Short mmCIF file of C-alpha atoms and ligand atoms in Angstrom, two decimals:
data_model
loop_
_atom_site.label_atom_id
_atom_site.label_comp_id
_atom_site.label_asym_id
_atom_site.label_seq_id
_atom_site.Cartn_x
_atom_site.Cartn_y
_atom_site.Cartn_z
CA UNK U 1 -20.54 17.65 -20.57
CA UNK U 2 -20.39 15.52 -17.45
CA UNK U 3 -19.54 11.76 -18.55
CA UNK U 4 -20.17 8.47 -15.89
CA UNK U 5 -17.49 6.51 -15.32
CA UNK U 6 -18.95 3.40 -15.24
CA UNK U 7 -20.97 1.99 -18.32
CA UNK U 8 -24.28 0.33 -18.37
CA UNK U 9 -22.53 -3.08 -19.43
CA UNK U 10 -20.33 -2.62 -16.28
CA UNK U 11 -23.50 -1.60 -13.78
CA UNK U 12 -25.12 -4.71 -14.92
CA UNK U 13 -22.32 -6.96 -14.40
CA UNK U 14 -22.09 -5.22 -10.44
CA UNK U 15 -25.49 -5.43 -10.21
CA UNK U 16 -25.60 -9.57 -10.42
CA UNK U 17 -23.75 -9.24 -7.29
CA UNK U 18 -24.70 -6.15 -5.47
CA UNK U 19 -28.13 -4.76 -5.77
CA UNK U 20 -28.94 -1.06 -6.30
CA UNK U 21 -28.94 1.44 -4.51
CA UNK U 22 -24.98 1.79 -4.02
CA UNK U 23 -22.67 4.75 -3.95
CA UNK U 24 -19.37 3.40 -6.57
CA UNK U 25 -15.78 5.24 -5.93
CA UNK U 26 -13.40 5.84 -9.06
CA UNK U 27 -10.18 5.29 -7.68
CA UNK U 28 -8.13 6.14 -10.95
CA UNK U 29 -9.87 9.67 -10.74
CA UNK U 30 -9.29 9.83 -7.04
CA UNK U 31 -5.26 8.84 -6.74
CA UNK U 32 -4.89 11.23 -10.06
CA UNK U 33 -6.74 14.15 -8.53
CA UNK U 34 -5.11 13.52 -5.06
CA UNK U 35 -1.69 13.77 -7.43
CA UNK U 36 -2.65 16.75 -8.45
CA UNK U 37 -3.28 18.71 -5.27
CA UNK U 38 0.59 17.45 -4.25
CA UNK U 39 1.85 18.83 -7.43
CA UNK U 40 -0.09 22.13 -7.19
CA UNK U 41 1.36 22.53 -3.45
CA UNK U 42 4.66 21.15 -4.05
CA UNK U 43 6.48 24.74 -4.02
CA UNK U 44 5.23 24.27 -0.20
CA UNK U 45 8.08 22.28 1.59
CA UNK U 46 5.46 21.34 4.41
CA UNK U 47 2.27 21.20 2.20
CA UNK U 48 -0.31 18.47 3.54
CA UNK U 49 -4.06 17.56 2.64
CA UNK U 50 -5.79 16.80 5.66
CA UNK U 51 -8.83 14.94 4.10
CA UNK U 52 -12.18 15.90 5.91
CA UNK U 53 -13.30 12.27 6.98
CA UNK U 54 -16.76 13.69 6.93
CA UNK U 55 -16.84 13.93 3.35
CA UNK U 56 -16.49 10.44 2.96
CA UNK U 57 -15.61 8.33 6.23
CA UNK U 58 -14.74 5.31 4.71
CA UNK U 59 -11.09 2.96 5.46
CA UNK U 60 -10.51 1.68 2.46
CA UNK U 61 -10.53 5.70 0.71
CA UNK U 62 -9.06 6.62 3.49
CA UNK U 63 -6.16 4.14 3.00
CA UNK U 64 -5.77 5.43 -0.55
CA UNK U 65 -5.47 9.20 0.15
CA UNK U 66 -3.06 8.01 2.76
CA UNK U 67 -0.78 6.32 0.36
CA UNK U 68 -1.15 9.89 -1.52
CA UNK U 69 0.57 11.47 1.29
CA UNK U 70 -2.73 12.68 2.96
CA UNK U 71 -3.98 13.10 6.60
CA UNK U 72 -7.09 13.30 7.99
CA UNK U 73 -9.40 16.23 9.47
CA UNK U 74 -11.67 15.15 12.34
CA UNK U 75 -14.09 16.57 14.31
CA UNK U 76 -15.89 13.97 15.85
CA UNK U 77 -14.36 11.24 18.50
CA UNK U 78 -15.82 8.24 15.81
CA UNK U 79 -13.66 10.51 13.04
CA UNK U 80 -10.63 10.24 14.82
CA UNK U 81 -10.73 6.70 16.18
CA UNK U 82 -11.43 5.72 12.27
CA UNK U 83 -8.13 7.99 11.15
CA UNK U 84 -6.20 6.33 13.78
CA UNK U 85 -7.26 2.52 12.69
CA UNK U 86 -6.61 3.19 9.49
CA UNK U 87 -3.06 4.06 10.40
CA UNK U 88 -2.55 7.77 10.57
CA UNK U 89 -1.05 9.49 13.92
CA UNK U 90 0.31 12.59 15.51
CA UNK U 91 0.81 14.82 13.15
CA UNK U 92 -1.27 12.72 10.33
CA UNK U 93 -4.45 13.86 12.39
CA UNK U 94 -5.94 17.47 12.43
CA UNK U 95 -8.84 18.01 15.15
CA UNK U 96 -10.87 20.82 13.58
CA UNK U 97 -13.98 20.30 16.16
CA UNK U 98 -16.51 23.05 17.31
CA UNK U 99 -18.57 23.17 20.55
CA UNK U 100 -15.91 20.05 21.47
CA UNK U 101 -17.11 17.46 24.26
CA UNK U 102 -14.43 17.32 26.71
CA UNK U 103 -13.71 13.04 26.06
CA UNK U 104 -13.07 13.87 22.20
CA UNK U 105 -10.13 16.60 23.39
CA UNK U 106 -9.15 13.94 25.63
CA UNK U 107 -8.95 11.45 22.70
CA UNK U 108 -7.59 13.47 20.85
CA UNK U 109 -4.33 14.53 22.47
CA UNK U 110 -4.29 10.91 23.59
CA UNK U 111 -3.53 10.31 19.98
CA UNK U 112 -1.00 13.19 19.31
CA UNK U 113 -3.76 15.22 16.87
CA UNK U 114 -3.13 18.83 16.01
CA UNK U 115 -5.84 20.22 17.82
CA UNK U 116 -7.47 23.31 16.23
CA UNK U 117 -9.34 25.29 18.97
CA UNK U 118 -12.68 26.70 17.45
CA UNK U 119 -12.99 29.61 20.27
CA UNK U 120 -10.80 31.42 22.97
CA UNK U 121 -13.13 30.11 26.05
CA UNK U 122 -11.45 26.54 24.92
CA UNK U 123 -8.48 27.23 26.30
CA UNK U 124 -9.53 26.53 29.78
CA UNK U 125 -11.90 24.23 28.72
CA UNK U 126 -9.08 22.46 27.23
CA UNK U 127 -6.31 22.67 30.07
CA UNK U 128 -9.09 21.83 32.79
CA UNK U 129 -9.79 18.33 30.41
CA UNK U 130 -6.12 17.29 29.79
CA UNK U 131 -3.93 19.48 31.95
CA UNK U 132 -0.90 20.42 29.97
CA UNK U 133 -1.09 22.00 27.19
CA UNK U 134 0.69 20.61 23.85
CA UNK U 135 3.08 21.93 22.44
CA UNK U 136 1.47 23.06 19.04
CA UNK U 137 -2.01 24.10 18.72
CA UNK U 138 -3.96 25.61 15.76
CA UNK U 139 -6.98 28.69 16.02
CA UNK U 140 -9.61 29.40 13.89
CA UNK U 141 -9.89 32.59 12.49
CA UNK U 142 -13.23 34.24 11.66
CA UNK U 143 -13.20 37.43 10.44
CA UNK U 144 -16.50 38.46 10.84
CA UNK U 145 -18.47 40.53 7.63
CA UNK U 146 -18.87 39.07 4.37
CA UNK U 147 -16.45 37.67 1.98
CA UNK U 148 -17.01 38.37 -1.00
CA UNK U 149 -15.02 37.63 -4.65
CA UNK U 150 -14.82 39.36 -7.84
CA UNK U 151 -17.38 36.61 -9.58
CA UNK U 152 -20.11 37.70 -7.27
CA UNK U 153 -19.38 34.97 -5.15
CA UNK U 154 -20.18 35.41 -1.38
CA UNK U 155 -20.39 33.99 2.02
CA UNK U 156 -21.18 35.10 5.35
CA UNK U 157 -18.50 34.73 8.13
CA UNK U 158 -20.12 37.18 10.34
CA UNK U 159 -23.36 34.91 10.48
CA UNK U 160 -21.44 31.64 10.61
CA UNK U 161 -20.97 29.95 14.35
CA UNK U 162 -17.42 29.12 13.95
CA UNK U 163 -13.94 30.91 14.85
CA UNK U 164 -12.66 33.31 16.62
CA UNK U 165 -12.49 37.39 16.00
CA UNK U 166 -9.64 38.93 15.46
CA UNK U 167 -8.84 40.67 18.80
CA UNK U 168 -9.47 36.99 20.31
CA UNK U 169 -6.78 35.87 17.96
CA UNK U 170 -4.27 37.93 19.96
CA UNK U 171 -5.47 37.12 22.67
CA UNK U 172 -5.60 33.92 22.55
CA UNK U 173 -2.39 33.26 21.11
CA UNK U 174 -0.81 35.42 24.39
CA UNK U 175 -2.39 32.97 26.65
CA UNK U 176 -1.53 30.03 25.21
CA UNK U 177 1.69 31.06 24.72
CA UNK U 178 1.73 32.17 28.82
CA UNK U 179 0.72 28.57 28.93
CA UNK U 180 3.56 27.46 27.49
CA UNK U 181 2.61 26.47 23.71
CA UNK U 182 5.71 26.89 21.47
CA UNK U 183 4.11 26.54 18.01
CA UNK U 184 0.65 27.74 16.50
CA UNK U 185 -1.55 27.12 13.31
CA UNK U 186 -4.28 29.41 11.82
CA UNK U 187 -7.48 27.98 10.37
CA UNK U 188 -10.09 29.99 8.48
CA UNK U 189 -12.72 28.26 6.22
CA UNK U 190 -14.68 31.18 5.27
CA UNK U 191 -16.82 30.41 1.89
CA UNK U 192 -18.56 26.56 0.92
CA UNK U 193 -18.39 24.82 -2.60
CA UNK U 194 -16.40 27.77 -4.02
CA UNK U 195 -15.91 26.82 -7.69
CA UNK U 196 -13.89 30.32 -8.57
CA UNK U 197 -9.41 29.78 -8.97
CA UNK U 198 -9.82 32.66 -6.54
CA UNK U 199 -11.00 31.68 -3.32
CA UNK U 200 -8.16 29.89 -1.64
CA UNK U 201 -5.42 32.81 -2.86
CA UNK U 202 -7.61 35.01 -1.53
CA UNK U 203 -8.20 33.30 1.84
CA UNK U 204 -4.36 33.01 1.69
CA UNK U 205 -3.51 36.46 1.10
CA UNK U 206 -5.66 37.41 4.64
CA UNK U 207 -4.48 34.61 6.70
CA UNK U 208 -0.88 35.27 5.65
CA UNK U 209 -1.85 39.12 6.68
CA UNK U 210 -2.72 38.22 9.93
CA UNK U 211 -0.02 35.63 10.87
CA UNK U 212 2.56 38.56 10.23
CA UNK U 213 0.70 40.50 12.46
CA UNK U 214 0.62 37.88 15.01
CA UNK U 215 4.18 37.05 14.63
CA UNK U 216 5.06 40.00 15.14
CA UNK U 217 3.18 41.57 18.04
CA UNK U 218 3.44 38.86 19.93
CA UNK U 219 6.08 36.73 18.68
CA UNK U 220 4.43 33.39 18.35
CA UNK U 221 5.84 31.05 16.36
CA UNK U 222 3.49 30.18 13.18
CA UNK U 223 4.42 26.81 11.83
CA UNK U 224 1.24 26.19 9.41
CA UNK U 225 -1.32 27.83 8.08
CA UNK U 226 -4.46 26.09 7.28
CA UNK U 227 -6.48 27.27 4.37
CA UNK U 228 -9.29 24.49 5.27
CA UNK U 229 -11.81 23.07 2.91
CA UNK U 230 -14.27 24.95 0.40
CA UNK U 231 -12.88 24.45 -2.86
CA UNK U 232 -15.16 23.50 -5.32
CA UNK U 233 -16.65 21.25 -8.10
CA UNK U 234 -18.94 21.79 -10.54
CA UNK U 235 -22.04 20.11 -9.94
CA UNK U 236 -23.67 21.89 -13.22
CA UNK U 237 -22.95 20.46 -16.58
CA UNK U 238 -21.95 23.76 -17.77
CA UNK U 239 -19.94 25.01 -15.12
CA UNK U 240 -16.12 25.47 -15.45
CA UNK U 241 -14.39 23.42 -12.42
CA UNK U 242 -11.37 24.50 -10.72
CA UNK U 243 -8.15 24.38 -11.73
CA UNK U 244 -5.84 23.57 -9.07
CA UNK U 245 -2.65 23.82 -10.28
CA UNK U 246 -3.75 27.68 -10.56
CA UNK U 247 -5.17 27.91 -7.45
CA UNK U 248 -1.79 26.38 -5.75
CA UNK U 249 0.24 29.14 -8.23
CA UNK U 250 -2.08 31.64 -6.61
CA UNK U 251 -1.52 30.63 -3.43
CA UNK U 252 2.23 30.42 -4.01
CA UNK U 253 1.82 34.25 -4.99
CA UNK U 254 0.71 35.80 -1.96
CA UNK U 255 2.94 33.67 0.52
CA UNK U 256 6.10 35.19 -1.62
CA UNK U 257 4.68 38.16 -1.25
CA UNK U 258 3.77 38.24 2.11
CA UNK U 259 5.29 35.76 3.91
CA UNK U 260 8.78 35.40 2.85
CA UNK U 261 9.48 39.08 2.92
CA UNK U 262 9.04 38.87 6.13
CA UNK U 263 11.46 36.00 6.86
CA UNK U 264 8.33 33.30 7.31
CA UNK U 265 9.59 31.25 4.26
CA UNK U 266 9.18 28.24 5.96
CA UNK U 267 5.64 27.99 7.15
CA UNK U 268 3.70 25.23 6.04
CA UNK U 269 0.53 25.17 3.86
CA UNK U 270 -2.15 22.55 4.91
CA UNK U 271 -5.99 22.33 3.42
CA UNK U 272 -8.39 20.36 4.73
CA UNK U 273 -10.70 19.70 1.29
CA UNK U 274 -13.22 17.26 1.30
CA UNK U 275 -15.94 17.90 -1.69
CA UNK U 276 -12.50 18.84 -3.98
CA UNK U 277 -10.76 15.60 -3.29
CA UNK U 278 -14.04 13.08 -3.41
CA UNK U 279 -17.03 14.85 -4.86
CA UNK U 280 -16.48 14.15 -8.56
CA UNK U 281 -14.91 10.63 -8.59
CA UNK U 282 -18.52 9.10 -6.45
CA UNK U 283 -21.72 8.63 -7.94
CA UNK U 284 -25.40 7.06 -6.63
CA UNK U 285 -26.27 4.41 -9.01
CA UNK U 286 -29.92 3.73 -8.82
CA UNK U 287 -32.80 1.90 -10.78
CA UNK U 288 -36.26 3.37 -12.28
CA UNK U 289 -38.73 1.26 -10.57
CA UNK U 290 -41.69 3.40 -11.34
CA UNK U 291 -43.37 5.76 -12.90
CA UNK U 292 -46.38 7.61 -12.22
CA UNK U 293 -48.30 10.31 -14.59
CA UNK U 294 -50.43 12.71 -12.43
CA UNK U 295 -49.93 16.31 -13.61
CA UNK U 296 -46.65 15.75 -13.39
CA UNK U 297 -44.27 13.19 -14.72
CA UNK U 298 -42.36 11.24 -12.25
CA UNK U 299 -39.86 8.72 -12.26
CA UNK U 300 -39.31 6.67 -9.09
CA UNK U 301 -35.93 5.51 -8.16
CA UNK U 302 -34.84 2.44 -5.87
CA UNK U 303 -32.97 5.24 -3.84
CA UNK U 304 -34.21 8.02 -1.62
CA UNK U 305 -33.38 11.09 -0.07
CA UNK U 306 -31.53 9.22 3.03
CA UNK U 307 -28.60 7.75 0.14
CA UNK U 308 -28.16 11.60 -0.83
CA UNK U 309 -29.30 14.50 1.26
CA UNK U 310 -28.27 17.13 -0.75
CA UNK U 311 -31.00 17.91 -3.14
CA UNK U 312 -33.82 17.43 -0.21
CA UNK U 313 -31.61 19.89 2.11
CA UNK U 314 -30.53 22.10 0.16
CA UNK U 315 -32.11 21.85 -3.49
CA UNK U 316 -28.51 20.85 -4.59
CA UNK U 317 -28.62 20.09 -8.45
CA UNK U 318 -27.00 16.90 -8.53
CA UNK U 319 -26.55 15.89 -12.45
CA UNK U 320 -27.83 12.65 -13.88
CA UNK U 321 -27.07 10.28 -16.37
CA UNK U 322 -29.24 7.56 -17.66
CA UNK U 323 -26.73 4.71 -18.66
CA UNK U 324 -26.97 3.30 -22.10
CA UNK U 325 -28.89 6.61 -23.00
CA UNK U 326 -25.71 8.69 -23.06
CA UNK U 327 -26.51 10.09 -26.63
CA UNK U 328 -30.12 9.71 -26.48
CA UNK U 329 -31.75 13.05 -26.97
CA UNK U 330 -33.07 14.95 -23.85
CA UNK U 331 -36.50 15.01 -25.01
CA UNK U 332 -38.50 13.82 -21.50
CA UNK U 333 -38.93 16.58 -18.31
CA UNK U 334 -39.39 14.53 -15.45
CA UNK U 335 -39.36 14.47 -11.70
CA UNK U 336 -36.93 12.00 -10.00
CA UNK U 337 -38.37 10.90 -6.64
CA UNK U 338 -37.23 8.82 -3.94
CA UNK U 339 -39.70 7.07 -1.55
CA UNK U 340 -39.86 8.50 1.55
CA UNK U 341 -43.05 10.05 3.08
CA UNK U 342 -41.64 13.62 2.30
CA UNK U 343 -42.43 15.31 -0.65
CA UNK U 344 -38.75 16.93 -0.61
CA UNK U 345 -37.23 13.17 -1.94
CA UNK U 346 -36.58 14.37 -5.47
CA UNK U 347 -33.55 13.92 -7.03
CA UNK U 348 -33.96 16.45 -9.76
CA UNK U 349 -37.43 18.48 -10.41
CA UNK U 350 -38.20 19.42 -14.36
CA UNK U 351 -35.46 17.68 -15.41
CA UNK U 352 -34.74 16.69 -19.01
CA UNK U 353 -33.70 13.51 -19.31
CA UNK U 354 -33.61 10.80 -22.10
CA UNK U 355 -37.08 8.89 -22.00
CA UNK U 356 -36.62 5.96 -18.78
CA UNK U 357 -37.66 2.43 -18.90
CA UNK U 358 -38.30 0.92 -15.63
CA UNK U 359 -35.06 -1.06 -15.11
CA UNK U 360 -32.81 1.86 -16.54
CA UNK U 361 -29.92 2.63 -14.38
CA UNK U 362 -29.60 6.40 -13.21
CA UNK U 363 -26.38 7.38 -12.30
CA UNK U 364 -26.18 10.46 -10.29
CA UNK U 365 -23.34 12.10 -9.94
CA UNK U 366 -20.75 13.93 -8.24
CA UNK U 367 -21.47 11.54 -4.75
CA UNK U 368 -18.37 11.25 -3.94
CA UNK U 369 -18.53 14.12 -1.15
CA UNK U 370 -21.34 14.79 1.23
CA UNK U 371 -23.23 11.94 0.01
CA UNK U 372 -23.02 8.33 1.44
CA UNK U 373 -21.89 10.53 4.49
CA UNK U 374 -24.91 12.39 5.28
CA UNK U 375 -27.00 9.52 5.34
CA UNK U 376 -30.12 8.31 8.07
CA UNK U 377 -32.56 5.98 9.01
CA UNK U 378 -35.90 8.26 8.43
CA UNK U 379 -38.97 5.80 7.17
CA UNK U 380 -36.79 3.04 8.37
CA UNK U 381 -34.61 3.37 5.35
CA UNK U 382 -31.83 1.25 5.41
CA UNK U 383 -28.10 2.58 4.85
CA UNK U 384 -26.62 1.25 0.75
CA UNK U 385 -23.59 -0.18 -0.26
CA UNK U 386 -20.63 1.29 -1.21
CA UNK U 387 -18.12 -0.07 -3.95
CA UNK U 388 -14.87 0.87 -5.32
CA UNK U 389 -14.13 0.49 -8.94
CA UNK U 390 -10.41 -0.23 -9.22
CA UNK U 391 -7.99 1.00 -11.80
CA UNK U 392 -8.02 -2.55 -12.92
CA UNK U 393 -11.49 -2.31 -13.86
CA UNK U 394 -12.49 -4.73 -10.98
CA UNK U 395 -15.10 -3.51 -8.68
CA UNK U 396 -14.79 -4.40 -4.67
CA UNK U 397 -17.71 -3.99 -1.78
CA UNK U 398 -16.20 -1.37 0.97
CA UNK U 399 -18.85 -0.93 2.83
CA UNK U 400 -21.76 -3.52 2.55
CA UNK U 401 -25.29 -2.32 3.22
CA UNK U 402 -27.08 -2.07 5.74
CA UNK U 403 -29.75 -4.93 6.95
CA UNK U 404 -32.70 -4.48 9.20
CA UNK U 405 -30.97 -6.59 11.65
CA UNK U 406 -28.17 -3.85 11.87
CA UNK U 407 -31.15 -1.21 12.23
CA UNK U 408 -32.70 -2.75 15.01
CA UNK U 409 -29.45 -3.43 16.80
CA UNK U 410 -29.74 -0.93 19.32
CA UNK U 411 -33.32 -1.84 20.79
CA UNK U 412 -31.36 -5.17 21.58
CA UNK U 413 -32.78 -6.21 25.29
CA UNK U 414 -36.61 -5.09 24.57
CA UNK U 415 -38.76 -8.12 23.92
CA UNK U 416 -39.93 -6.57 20.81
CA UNK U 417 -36.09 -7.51 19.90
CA UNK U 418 -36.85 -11.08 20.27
CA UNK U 419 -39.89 -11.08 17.86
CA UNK U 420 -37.97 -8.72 15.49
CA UNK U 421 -35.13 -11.43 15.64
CA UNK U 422 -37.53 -14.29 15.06
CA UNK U 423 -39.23 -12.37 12.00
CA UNK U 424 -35.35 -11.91 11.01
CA UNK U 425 -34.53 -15.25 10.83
CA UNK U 426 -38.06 -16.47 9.41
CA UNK U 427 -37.11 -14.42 6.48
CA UNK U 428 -33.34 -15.28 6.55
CA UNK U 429 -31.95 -12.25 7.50
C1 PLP Z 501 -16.43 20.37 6.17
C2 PLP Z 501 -15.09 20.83 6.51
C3 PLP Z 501 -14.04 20.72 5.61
C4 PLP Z 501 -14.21 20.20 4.21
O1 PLP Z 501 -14.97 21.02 3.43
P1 PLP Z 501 -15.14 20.78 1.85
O2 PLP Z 501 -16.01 21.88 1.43
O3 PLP Z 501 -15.74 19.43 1.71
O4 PLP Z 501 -13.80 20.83 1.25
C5 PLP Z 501 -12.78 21.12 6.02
N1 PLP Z 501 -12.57 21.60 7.27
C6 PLP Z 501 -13.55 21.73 8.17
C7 PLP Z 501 -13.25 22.24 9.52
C8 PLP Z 501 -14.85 21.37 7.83
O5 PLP Z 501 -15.83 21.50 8.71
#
């Protein structure tokens, strides 16, 4: 049973004061989740969560996970300029980038990030943009194959663009070290939205393989190993989510097995989750403004597929609550659409719901991840709002929506700017 955490009486208090569409953040459920992770870890005298700021690249969640003891993972230039305004440095900041432009490995050092090279041709790439190399740097392992678990679960590294193979591994860490680096990472992320206790032991037990390996044949100095993102939620009502604390016990298993015997006791565990630390405590809250009966029944939403991409892109099943309904029996199949000139906007197809009034608040869940994030402009769609509903009950605007003026910004010296702006201002805007 999935449960909002917001009621209808509190929507329509926001609501006089923010219209819908908005994504809302639950920061009780994010500092106690965040809490969590620490606790799970904290066998791990080094253990860090370097948040992925793509999840959810906003400064004031940011600033919370910080206060939880969290950095950031970047891969963009805009990703680590936000990480270091917000306050993090150095060591704070992980650069997990692929295909890297040469001004964000610039930036990057420039701010003392851990960079994590995504492929053995960066080496050069990466002395010829900033000379010297520092002294720590990270690789990314892919192993190539499939990965698969015992729950049927699989992904394919071998198809998948990022990483290095093993022999490169070697290699790379020989040159770099030739180079003078004194102290390496490892990085794999080898299987998406993995909601299975298994996947990050597992991970573990291979990466740990491999740094023993490295240590040994060519006496690198492994300081961290970085298990990266991939763990879970449950986006079904049914499904069982993931239990941390297990997964860090699991975890904690194969490094004393593997590691310690071999006198590595004191590497350092970092992940880089983004979906596992956001996902659940974010939700789209949106309002039936229609609804159309053609051979199908549809329900049309003040939101579209440009507030959340995930059921357009990938027929994610994102579940929904209809708020003051919570007990109302399921007794409607309906179609939840967006607007957009695509006939992919739907936020859940044959879905049974409670019956929906027009003015009846949706709220979709799990958001918190992946959502706001992987916004655009398609149809000239405008960006929402974003809110965070404080342990205090109080709700606050973090990220105020978007306004046409703000979407015409960039044309600014055409004429067509100037009648936009006076059409703007006509209609106060
Ligand atoms: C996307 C990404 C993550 C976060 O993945 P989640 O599945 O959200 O936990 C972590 N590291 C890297 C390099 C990524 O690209």
């Amino acid at each position: 049973m999935k449960k909002a955490f917001v009621t209808k009486q509190q929507i329509e208090e926001i609501t006089k004061k923010y219209p819908t569409p908005f994504h809302i953040y639950d920061e009780k459920g994010i500092v106690e989740n965040a809490r969590a992770v620490y606790k799970a870890f904290s066998w791990n005298k080094g253990f860090r969560e370097y948040f992925a700021v793509k999840a959810t690249p906003n400064p004031v969640i940011m600033q919370l996970l910080m206060k939880e003891g969290c950095g950031f993972d970047c891969s963009s230039i805009t990703e680590l300029m936000l990480s270091k305004a917000v306050g993090a440095s150095g060591s704070q900041i992980m650069f997990s980038s692929n295909d890297t432009p040469a001004e964000e490995y610039q930036y990057a050092q420039e701010i003392g990030a851990t960079i994590n090279l995504d492929d053995i041709t960066h080496i050069e790439f990466l002395e010829e943009t900033i000379g010297e190399l520092p002294e720590t740097i990270s690789c990314r392992f892919n192993p190539g194959g499939l990965f698969k678990m015992s729950n049927g679960i699989m992904d394919n590294p071998g198809d998948s663009k990022y990483g290095m193979t093993q022999g490169q591994m070697f290699d790379a860490y020989r040159m770099l070290m030739k180079k003078g680096v004194k102290h390496f990472g490892i990085h794999a992320f080898l299987a998406s939205n993995t909601v299975t206790n298994e996947y990050y032991p597992m991970l573990a037990g291979q990466l740990f393989e491999l740094a023993v390996r490295l240590h040994k044949e060519t006496g690198a100095d492994i300081r961290f190993i970085n298990l990266s993102g991939g763990v879970g939620i449950p986006y079904q009502p049914d499904q069982e989510g993931n239990d941390i604390a297990a997964i860090g016990e699991g975890v904690r298993k194969q490094y004393e097995k593997i590691l310690t015997p071999e006198g590595m006791g004191d590497v350092a565990i970092y992940t880089e989750m983004g979906r596992f630390m956001l996902g659940p405590y974010g939700a789209l809250v949106t309002k039936a403004i229609h609804e159309k009966h053609i051979y199908k029944e549809y329900i049309g939403v003040d939101a579209c597929a440009v507030n959340l991409m995930r059921p357009a892109m990938y027929g994610a099943y994102h579940h929904i609550t209809v708020l003051g309904k919570e007990n109302a029996p399921c007794d409607h199949v309906y179609d939840v659409t967006g607007s957009l000139c695509e006939n992919n906007d739907k936020f859940a197809i044959d879905r049974k719901l409670p019956r929906i009034e027009m003015g009846d608040y949706l709220f979709i869940h799990d958001t918190g991840a992946h959502g706001f994030s992987m916004g655009y402009n398609y149809n000239g769609k405008l960006w929402s709002a974003e809110l965070l509903l404080r342990k205090n009950g109080e709700t606050e605007l973090i990220r105020r929506a978007e306004t046409p003026r703000d979407y015409f910004a960039t044309f600014d010296c055409l004429p067509v700017y100037q009648k936009l702006d006076q059409i703007m201002k006509e209609r106060n805007m």
